[in-house]
Short mmCIF file of C-alpha atoms in Angstrom, two decimals:
data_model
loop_
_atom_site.label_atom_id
_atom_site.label_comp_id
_atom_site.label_asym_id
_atom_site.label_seq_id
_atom_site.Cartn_x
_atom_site.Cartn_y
_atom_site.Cartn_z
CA UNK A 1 108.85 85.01 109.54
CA UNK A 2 108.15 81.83 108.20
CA UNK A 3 105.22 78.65 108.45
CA UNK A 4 105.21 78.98 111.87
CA UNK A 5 103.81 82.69 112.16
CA UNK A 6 100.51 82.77 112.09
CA UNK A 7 100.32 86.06 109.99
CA UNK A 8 101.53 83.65 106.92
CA UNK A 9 100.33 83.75 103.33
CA UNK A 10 102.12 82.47 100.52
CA UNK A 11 102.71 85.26 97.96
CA UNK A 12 100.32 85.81 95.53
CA UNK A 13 97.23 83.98 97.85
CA UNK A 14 94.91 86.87 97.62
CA UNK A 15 92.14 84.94 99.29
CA UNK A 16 94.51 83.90 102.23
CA UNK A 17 95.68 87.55 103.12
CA UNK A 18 91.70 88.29 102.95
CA UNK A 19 90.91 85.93 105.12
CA UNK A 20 93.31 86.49 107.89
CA UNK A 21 92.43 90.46 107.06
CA UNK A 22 89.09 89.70 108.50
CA UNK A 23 90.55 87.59 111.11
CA UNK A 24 92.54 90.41 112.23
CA UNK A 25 88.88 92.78 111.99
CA UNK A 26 87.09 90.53 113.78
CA UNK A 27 89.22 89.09 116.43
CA UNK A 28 91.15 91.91 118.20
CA UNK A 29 93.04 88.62 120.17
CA UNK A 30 94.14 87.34 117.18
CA UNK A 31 96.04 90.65 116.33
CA UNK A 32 97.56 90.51 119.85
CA UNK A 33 99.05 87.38 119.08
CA UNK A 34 100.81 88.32 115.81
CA UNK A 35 102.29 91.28 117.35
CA UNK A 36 103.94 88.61 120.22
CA UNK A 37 104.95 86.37 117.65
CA UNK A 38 107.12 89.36 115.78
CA UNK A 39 108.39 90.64 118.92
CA UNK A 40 109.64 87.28 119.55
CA UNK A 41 111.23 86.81 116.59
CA UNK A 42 112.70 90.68 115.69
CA UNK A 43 116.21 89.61 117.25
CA UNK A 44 116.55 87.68 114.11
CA UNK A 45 116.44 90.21 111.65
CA UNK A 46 118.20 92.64 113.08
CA UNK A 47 120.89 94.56 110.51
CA UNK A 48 123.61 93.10 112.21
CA UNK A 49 122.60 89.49 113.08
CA UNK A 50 121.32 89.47 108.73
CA UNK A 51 125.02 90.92 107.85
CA UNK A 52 126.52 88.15 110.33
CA UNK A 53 124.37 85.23 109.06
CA UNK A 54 125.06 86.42 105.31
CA UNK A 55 129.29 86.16 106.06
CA UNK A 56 128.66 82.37 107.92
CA UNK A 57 127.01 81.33 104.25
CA UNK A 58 128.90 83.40 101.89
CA UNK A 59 131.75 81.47 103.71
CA UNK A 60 130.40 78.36 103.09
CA UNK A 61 129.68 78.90 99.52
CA UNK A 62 132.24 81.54 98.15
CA UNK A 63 132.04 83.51 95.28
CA UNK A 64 135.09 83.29 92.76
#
């Protein structure tokens, strides 16, 4: 969803997801505005737009 989304953690950042866990707990708004910010952005990652983007760059960089 990338930096942007405010849902973020890098992987691995245990103390990161915990902290935006209890974000999440503690400040029902907060949880209101992640779900916006993935409705926004689900048109991206639809099956169809993925399989479209993944021709454009397998066309730019074929495989022999």
């Amino acid at each position: 969803l990338g930096m942007g989304y405010e849902g973020y953690f890098p992987v691995g950042d245990i103390e990161k997801l915990r902290k935006l866990l209890i974000k999440i707990e503690n400040e029902p708004c907060f949880l209101k505005q992640l779900e916006k910010q993935i409705l926004s952005l689900q048109e991206q990652y639809l099956e169809d737009v993925e399989q479209k983007k993944w021709e454009t760059l397998l066309k730019l960089f074929p495989v022999n």
